[in-house]
């Protein structure tokens, strides 16, 4: 089955700087890669996703890149703000047949230092 | 805020008991997936329901079972609770046949003592 590794497990960034979180996946059939933000006491919130036919996607301060050959994808947050502090999870799935299961990474705790 | 609601938000059960968790999917969605999230870990897929039938299952024993109703809401049932079942249980709502995005509820925190 799919295996997703995520690094780093913790990340502290000065407010205004950029943060990068990286994930690798094992199953070459995976074609859908969402990122979730989870705040304390809440469920994961979808913040951005990318499909395997696209190399990069951007939404305001958040961007995701995908390298299918190397089987890795990354989340980039620019101009970080205190409200970006949370745990971030990457995930992968094979969505060819609908809503296949998501395999999650182990999470990155991002702390923005004011 | 997603339109996915779960109940209850917290509960405490004794080892050996049975528990039922509930999920209402987002309007327009027809698929519900359940995940278990242990403390400090990523969510682990339990199973998915589509058209009231199980549509994929993760590495969980048969004492984890579920239902989906005609209105697409769902239940997760766990029998013979074990201490290791203590976790945050998450429900995700999505639409099979369209976009793949899955939206999560706030979860149910289950503590088994």
Tab-separated table of N, CA and C in Angstrom, chain A residues 5 26 58 92 96-97 103:
chain	number	residue	atom	x	y	z
A	5	UNK	N	5.779	9.838	3.734
A	5	UNK	CA	6.694	10.354	4.748
A	5	UNK	C	6.700	11.883	4.673
A	26	UNK	N	5.112	6.595	-1.976
A	26	UNK	CA	5.731	5.387	-2.517
A	26	UNK	C	4.981	4.809	-3.722
A	58	UNK	N	-0.893	27.463	-6.938
A	58	UNK	CA	-0.721	28.533	-5.962
A	58	UNK	C	-2.069	29.131	-5.598
A	92	UNK	N	-1.919	11.461	0.254
A	92	UNK	CA	-1.884	10.987	-1.137
A	92	UNK	C	-2.988	9.975	-1.342
A	96	UNK	N	-8.454	7.771	-9.240
A	96	UNK	CA	-8.967	7.444	-10.574
A	96	UNK	C	-10.388	6.918	-10.554
A	97	UNK	N	-10.744	6.205	-9.502
A	97	UNK	CA	-12.030	5.545	-9.461
A	97	UNK	C	-12.988	6.235	-8.481
A	103	UNK	N	-3.990	8.495	2.321
A	103	UNK	CA	-2.902	8.071	3.203
A	103	UNK	C	-2.169	9.330	3.642
